[in-house]
Coordinates of C-alpha atoms in Angstrom, one line a residue:
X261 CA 3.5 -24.3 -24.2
X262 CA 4.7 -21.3 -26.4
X263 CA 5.2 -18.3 -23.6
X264 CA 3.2 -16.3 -26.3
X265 CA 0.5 -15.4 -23.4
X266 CA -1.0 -12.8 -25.9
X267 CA -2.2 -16.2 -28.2
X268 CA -4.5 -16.6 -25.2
X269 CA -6.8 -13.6 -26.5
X270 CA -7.7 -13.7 -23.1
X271 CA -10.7 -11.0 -22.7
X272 CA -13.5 -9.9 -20.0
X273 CA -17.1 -8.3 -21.2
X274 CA -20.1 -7.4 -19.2
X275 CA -22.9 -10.0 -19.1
X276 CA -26.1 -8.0 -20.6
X277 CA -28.1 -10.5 -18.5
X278 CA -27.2 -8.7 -15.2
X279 CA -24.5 -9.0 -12.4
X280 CA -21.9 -11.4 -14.2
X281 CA -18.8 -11.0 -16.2
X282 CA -18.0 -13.1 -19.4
X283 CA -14.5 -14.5 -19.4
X284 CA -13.3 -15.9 -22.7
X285 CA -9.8 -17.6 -23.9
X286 CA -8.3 -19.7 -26.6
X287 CA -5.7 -22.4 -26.7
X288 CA -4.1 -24.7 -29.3
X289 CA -3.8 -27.6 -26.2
X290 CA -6.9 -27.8 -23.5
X291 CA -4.6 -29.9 -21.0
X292 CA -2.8 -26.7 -20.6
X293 CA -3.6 -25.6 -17.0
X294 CA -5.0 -22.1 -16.6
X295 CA -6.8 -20.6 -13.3
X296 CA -8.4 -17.4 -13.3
X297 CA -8.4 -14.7 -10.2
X298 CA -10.4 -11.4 -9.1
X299 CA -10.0 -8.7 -7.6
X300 CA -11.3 -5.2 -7.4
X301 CA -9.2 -1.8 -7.6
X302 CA -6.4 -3.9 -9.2
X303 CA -5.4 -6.7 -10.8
X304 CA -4.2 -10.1 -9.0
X305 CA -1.2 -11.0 -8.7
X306 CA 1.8 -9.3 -6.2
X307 CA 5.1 -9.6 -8.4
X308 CA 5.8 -6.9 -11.0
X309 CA 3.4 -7.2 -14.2
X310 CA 4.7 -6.2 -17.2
X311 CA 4.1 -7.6 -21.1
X312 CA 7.1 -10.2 -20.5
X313 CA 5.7 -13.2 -19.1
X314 CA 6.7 -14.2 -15.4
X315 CA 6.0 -17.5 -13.1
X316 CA 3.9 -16.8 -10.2
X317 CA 5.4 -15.9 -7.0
X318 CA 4.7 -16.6 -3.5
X319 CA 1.1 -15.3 -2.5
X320 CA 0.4 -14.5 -6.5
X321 CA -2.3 -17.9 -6.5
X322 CA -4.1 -16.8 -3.6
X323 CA -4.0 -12.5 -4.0
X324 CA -7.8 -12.9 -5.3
X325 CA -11.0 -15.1 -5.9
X326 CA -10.3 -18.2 -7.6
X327 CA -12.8 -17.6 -10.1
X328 CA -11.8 -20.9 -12.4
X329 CA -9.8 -23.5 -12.9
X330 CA -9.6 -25.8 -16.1
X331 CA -7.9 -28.7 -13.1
X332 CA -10.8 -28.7 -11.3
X333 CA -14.1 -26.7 -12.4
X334 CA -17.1 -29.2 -11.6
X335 CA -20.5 -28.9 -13.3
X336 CA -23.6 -30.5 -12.4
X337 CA -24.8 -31.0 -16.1
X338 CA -23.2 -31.1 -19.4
X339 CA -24.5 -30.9 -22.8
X340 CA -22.4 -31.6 -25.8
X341 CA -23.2 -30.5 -29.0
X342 CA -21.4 -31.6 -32.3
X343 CA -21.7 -29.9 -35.8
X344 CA -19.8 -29.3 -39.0
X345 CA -18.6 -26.1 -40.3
X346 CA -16.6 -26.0 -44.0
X347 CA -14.3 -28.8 -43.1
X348 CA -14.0 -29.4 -39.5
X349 CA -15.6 -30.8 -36.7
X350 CA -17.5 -28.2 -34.1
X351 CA -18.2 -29.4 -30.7
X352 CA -19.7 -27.1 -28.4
X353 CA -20.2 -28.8 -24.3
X354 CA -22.2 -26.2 -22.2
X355 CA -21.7 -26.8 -18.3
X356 CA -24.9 -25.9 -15.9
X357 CA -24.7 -25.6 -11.8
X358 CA -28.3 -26.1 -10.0
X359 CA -29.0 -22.9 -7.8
X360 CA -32.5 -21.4 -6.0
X361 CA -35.3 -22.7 -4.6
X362 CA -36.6 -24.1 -6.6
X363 CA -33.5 -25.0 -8.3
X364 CA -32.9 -24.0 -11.5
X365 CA -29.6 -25.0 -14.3
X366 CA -27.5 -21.8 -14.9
X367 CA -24.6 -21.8 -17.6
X368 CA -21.1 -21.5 -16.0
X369 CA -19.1 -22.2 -18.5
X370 CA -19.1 -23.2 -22.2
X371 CA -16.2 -24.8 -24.3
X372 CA -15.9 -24.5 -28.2
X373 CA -14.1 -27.3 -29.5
X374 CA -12.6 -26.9 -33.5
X375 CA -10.8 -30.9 -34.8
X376 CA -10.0 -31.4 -38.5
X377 CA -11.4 -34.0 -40.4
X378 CA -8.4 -36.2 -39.8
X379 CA -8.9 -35.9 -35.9
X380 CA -6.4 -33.2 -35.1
X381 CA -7.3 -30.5 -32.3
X382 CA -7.4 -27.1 -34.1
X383 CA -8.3 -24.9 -31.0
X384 CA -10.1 -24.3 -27.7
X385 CA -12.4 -22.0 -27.0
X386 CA -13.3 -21.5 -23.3
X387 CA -16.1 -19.1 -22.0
X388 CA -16.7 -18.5 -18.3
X389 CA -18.8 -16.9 -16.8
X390 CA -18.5 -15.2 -13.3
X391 CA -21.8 -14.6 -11.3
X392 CA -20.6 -15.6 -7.2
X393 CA -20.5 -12.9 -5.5
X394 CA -20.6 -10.3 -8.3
X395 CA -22.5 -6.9 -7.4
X396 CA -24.0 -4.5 -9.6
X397 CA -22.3 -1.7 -10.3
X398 CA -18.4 -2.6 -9.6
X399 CA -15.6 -3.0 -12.0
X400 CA -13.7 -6.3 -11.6
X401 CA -10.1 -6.8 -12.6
X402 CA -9.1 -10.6 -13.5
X403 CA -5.5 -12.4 -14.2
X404 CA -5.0 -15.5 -15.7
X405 CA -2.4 -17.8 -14.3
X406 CA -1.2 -20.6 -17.5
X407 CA 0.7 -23.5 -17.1
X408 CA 1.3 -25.0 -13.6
X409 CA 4.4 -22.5 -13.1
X410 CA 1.4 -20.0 -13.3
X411 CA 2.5 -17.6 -16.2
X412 CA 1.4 -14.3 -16.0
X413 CA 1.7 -11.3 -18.1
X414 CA -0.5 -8.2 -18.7
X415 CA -1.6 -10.4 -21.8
X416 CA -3.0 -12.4 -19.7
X417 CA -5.6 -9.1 -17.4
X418 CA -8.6 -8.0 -18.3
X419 CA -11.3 -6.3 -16.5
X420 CA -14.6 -5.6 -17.1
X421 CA -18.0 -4.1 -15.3
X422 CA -21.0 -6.1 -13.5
X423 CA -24.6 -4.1 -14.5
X424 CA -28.0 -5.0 -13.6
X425 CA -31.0 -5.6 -14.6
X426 CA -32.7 -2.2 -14.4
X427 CA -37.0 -3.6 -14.7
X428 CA -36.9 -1.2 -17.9
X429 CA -40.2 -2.9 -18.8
X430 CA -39.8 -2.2 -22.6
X431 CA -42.6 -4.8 -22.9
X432 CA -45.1 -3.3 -20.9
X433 CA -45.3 0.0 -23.4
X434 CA -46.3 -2.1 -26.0
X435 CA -50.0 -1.7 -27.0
X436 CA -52.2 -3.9 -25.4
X437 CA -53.5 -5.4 -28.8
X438 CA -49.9 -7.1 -29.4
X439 CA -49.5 -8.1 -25.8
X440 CA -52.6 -10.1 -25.4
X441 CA -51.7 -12.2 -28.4
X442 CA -48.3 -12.6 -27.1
X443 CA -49.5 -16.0 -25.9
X444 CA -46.4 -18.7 -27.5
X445 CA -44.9 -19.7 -24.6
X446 CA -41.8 -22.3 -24.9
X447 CA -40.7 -25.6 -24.5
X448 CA -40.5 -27.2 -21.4
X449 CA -36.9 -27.1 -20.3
X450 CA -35.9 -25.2 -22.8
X451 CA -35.8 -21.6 -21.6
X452 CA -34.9 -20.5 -17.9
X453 CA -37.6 -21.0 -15.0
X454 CA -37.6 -17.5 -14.8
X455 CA -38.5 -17.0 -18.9
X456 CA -41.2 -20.3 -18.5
X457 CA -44.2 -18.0 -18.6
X458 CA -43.1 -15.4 -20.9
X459 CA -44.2 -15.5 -24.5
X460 CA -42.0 -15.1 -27.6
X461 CA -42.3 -11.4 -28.7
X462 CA -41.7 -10.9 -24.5
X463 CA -38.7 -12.9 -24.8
X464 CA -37.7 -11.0 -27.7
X465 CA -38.4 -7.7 -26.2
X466 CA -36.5 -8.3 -23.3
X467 CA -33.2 -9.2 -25.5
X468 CA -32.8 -5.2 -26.2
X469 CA -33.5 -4.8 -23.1
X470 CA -31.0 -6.2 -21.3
X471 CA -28.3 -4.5 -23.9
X472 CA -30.3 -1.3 -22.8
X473 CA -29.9 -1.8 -19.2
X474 CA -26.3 -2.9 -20.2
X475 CA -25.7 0.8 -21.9
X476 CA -27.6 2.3 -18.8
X477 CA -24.7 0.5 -16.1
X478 CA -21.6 1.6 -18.1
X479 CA -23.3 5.2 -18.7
X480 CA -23.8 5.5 -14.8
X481 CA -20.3 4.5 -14.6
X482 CA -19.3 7.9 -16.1
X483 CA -19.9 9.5 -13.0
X484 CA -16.5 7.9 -11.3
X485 CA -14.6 8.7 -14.3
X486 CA -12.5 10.9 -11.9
X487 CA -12.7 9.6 -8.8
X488 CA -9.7 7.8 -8.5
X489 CA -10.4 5.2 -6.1
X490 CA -13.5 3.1 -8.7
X491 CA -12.1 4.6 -12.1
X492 CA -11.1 1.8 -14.5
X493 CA -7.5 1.2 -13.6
X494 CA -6.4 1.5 -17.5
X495 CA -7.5 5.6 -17.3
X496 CA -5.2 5.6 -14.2
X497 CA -2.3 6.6 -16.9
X498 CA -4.6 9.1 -18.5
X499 CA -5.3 10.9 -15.3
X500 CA -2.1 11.1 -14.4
X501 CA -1.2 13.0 -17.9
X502 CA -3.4 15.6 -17.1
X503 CA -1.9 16.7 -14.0
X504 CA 1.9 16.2 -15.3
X505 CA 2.5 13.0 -12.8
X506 CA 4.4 10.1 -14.4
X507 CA 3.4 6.8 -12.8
X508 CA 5.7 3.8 -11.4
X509 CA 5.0 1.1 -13.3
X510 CA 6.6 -1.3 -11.3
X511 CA 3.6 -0.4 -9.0
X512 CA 0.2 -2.2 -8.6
X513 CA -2.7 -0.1 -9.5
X514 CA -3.9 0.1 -6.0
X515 CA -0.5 1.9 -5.1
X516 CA -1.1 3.8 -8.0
X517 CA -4.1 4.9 -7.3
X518 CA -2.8 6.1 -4.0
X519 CA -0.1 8.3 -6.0
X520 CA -2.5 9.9 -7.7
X521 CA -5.0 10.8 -4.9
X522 CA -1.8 12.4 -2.8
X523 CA -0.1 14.5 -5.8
X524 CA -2.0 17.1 -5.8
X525 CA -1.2 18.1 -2.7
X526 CA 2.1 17.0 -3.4
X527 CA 2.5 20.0 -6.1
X528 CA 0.6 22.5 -3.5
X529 CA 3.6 22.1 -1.2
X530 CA 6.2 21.4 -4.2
X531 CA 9.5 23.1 -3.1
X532 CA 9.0 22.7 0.7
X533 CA 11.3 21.1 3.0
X534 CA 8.7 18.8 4.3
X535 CA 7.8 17.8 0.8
X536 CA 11.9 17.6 -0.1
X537 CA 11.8 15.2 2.7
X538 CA 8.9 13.1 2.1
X539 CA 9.7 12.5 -1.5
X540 CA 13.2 11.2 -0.5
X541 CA 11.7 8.9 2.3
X542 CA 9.1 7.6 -0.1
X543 CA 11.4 6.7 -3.1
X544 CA 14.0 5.4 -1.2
X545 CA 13.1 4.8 2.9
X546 CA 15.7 6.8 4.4
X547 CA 15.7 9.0 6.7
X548 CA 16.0 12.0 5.6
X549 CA 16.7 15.3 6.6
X550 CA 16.4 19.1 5.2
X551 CA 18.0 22.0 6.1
X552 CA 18.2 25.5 4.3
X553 CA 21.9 27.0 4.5
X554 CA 21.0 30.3 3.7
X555 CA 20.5 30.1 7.8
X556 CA 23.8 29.7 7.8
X557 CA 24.8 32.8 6.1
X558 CA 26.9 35.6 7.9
X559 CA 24.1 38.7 7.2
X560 CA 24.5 42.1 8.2
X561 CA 22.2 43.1 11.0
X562 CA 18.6 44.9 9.1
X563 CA 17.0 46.5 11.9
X564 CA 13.5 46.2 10.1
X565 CA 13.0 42.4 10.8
X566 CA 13.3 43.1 14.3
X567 CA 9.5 41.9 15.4
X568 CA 8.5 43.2 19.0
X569 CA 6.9 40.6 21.2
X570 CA 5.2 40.6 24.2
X571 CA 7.2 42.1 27.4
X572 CA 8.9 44.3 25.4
X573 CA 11.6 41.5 23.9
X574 CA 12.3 41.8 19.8
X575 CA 12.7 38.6 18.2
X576 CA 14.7 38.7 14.8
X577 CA 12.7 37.3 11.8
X578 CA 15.2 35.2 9.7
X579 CA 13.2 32.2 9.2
X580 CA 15.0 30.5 12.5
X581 CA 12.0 30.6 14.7
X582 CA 10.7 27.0 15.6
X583 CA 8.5 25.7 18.7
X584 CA 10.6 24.2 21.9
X585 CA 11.4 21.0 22.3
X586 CA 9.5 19.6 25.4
X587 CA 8.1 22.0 28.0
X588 CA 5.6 24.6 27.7
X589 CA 4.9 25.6 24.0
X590 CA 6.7 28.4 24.0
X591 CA 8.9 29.7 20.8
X592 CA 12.7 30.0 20.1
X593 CA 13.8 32.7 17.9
X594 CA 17.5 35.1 17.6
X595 CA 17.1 38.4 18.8
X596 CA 20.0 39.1 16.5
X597 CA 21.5 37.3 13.4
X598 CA 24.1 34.8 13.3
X599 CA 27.6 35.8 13.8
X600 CA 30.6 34.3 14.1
X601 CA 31.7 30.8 15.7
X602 CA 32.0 31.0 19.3
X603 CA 34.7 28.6 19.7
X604 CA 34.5 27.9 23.9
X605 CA 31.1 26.7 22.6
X606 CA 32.0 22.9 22.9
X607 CA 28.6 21.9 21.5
X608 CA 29.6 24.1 18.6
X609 CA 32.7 23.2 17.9
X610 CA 31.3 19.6 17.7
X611 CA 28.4 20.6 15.1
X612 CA 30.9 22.3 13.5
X613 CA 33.7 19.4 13.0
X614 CA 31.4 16.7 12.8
X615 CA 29.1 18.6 9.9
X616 CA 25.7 17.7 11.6
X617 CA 22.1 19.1 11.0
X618 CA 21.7 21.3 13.7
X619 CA 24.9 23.1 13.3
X620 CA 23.9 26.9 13.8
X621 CA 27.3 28.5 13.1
X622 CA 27.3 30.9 10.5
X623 CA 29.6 31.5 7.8
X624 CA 31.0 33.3 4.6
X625 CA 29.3 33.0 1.0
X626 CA 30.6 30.1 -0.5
X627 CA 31.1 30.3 -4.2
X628 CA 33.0 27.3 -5.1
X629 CA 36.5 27.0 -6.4
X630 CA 37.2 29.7 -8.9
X631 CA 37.6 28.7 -12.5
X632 CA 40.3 29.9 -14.5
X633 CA 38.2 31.4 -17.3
X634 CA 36.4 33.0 -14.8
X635 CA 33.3 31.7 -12.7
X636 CA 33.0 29.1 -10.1
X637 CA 33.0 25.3 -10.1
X638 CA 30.2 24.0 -7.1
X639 CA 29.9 20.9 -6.1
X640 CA 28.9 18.6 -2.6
X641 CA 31.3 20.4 -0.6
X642 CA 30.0 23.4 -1.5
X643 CA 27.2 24.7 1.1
X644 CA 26.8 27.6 2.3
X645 CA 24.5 29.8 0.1
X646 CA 21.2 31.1 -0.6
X647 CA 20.4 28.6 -3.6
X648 CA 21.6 25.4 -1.8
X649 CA 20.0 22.4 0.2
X650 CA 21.5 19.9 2.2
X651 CA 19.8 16.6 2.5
X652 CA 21.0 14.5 5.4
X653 CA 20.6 11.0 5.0
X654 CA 20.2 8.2 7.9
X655 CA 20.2 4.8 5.8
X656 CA 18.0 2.2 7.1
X657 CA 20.6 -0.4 6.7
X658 CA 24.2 -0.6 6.8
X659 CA 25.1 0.2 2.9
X660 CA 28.8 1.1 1.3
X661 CA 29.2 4.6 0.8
X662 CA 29.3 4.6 -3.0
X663 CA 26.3 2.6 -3.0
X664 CA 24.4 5.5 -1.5
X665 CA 26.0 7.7 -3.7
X666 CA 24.9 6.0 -7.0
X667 CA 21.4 6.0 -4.8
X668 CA 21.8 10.1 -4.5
X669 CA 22.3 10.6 -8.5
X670 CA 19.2 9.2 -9.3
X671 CA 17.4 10.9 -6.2
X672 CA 18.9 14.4 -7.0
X673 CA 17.8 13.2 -11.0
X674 CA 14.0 13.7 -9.8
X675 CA 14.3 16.5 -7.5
X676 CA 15.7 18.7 -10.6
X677 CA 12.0 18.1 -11.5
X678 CA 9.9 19.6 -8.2
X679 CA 12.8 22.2 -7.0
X680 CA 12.8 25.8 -8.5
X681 CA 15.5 26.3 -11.0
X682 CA 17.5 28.5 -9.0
X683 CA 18.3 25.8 -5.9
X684 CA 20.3 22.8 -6.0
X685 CA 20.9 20.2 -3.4
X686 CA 23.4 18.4 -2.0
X687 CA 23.6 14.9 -0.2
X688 CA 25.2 14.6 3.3
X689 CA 25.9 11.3 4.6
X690 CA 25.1 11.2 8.7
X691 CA 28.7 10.7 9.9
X692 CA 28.9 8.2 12.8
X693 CA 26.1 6.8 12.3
X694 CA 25.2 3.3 13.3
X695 CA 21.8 1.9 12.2
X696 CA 20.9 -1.2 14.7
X697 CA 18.2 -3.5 14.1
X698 CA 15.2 -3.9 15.9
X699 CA 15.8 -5.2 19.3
X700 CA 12.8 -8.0 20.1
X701 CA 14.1 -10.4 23.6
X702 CA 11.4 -13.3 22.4
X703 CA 13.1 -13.9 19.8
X704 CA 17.1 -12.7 20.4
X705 CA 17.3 -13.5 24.5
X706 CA 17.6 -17.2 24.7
X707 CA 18.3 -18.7 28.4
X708 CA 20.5 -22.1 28.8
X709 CA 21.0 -23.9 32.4
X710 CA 22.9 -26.6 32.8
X711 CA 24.5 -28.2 36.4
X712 CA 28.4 -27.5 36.9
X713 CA 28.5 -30.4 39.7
X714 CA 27.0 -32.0 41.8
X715 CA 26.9 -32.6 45.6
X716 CA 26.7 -36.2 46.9
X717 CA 26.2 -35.9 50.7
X718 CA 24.8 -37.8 53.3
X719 CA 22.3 -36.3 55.9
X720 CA 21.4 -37.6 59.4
X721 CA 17.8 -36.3 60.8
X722 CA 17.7 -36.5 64.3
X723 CA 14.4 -36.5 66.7
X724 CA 11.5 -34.3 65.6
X725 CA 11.7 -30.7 67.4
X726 CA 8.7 -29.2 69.5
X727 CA 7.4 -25.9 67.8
X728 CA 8.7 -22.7 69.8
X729 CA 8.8 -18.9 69.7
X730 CA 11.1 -16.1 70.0
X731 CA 9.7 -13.6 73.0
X732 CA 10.8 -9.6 72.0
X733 CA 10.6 -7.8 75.4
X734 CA 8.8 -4.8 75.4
X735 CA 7.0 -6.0 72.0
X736 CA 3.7 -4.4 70.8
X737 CA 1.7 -5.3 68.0
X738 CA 1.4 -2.7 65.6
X739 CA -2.0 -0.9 64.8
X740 CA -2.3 1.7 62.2
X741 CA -5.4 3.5 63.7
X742 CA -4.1 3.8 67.2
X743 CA -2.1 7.1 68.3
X744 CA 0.0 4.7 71.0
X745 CA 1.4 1.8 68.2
X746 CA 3.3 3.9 66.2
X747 CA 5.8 2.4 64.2
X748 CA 8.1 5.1 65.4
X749 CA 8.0 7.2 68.5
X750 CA 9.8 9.7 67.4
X751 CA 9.2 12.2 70.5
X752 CA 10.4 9.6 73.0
X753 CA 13.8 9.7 74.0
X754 CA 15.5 8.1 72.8
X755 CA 12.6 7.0 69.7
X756 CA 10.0 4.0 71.0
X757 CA 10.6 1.9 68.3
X758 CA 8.9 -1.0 69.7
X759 CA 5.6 -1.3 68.0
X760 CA 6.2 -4.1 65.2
X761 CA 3.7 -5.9 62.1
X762 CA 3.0 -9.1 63.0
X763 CA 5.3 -11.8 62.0
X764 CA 5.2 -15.4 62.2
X765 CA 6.8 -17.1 65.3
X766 CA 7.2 -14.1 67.0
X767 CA 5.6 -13.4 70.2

């Protein structure tokens, strides 16, 4: 089959008759294979769904409802109808299923069947229509899987909203004059069980109704047209546009939906460690850690952040105070700025050599390397100044350094976007770092015994023995509620350590 999934004209509508979808799709050869899922919040299908056409993966066939399939779609009645139109052959097969009590036929599917007049197939016309388990009031997304690879494409999604069947009662406003004669009823078995007692202009009547209650479900659907957990998954784009977010398209719309709800409070904190952090961790799953080198600065002492505390101690307000680790929840904070490197410090001297996060030592503005023409040239080595971040990466595999690297150029890409024009960043690889995998002893701890000899010995058994006991002198039995069977006397002399717990073959 031509990989042209767009030929499909595959399309969903609402059913004006209530609580059903219409599914509709064309193709030049009906033996083609096609199966139709649904979902809600997002389309079926796990792998990556853009406009060029893909095979199902792994879980794609089951991520849904299996709403139809042309291999096996049974209907308990068929009626075939054939008719000509200019110069071909029309024949039109409507498939019923029995449901209720009492049962009653309902349309499932219908297939529209074009052949020229010298017998060869034009086109197929398929028309299902999904009522299980459909409620009122929910948008439904559905893929189409062709061939038995199970092709897939955004050609091939559609979505489309379930209404109901409101009772507007158009017919009951009618003057009583014209709804006394409204007394044609139908054919037997020609009209639904439901429509058997209804007369023709009630029939009629009820025709705009039902596109009336149709309008009235997708109007009441207006009122979610923001909220971004039941909006229709093609505004998702839109929404986004007004805010200034871009959306992944590599991501489902249930993930994207999930963007959206979070970036607003993304853009409150934009600019914030935390939310440095987060967006690193999120677009690539390190670990990830920011720090703020103006902390490291050498600063001449200014004697009006000095902040007095309780007990008469001053705490010096440079941004360095943080909550202690473990303990009572007491605060740590300088009572003077940094100064310089204490180098009997051995803890210090290893921050210092080894470049880690925590390193408190404070140091000299660091322009960069001087150009000649005059200004300076900055670049990852370059740290310590008011402008700069350093981002501390812990990767969660082992990777080759230039690997991360090429990872940090696209990273430091988007952050030019969400960090004030003023700061740049800077990527620090952890040094020493050794990422181990998870340690799990079911499945890594295997045991293996095996025999290194064996003994071949032969034993004599003599006559049986007579049961006997061992007799401690001076033995008492020990009690835990009298004073006199302590298990140690410690104020005799020398210590009573006679009284014992009972123990078998002792007497």
């Amino acid at each position: 089959m031509n990989t042209d999934l767009a030929a499909l004209g595959f399309t969903a509508r609402t059913d004006p008759l209530g609580r059903a979808v219409r599914l509709s799709w064309s193709t030049p050869d009906p033996a083609v294979r096609i199966r139709v899922l649904r979902r809600e919040r997002r389309f079926p299908g796990i792998a990556r769904r853009g406009w060029v056409p893909v095979p199902a993966a792994d879980g794609d066939l089951t991520d849904g409802v299996l709403v139809h399939d042309s291999a096996d779609f049974p209907a308990d009645v068929e009626e075939t109808r054939s008719e000509w139109e200019t110069d071909a052959l029309v024949t039109t097969t409507r498939r019923f299923r029995f449901h209720g009590a009492p049962r009653d036929r309902r349309m499932v599917a219908l297939v529209r069947r074009v052949t020229a007049e010298d017998g060869t197939p034009r086109s197929t016309t398929v028309e299902v229509v999904d009522q299980d388990g459909v409620s009122a009031g929910t948008r439904y997304y559905y893929t189409a899987f062709v061939t038995e690879a199970g092709l897939y494409s955004r050609a091939t999604q559609a979505s489309a909203l379930a209404t109901a069947r409101y009772g507007t009662a158009l017919f009951a406003v009618l003057p009583q004059a014209d709804r006394v004669r409204d007394t044609t009823l139908p054919a037997p078995f020609t009209v639904a069980r439901e429509d058997a007692g209804k007369g023709q202009l009630q029939r009629f009547v009820e025709i705009v109704e039902a596109q009336a209650d149709l309008l009235r479900g997708q109007v009441e659907e207006l009122a979610s047209i923001h909220d971004v957990r039941r909006v229709d998954a093609r505004l998702l784009p839109h929404l986004a546009r007004h805010i200034g977010w871009r959306l992944k398209d590599y991501l489902d719309e249930d993930a994207q939906r999930g963007e959206l709800m979070f970036a607003p409070e993304f853009y409150r904190t934009v600019g914030t460690i935390s939310n440095v952090s987060a967006m690193i961790n999120r677009l690539t799953g390190w670990d990830a850690q920011v720090r703020e080198f103006v902390r490291n600065l050498l600063v001449s002492y200014d004697t009006s952040r000095r902040e007095r505390l309780e007990g008469g101690r001053f705490a010096y307000a440079d941004g360095s105070t943080r909550a202690r680790d473990g303990g009572p929840p007491y605060l740590d904070f300088r009572t003077v700025p940094p100064g310089s490197l204490d180098t009997t410090d051995a803890e210090a001297m290893h921050r210092l050599r080894n470049r880690l996060y925590d390193d408190t030592a404070a140091y000299s503005y660091d322009c960069g390397r001087p150009r000649p023409g005059g200004g300076y040239d900055r670049d990852e080595n370059t740290w310590y100044s008011r402008d700069t971040l350093g981002v501390y990466i812990v990767p969660d595999i082992a990777t080759e350094v230039f690997v991360l690297q090429a990872e940090w150029e696209r990273i430091r890409a988007i952050l030019r976007e969400f960090l004030p024009v003023n700061v740049r960043a800077v990527f620090v690889l952890m040094p020493g770092v050794v990422v181990e995998e998870e340690y799990n002893a079911s499945s890594t701890v295997t045991e293996e015994a095996a025999d290194q000899g064996e003994l071949l010995e032969s034993e004599t058994y003599g006559e049986g023995a007579d049961a006997a006991s061992d007799v401690v002198p001076g033995w008492r039995r020990f009690l835990s509620n009298s004073p006199a069977h302590r298990s140690v006397d410690a104020a005799a002399v020398p210590p009573d350590t006679a009284s014992r717990s009972w123990h078998t073959g002792i007497s």
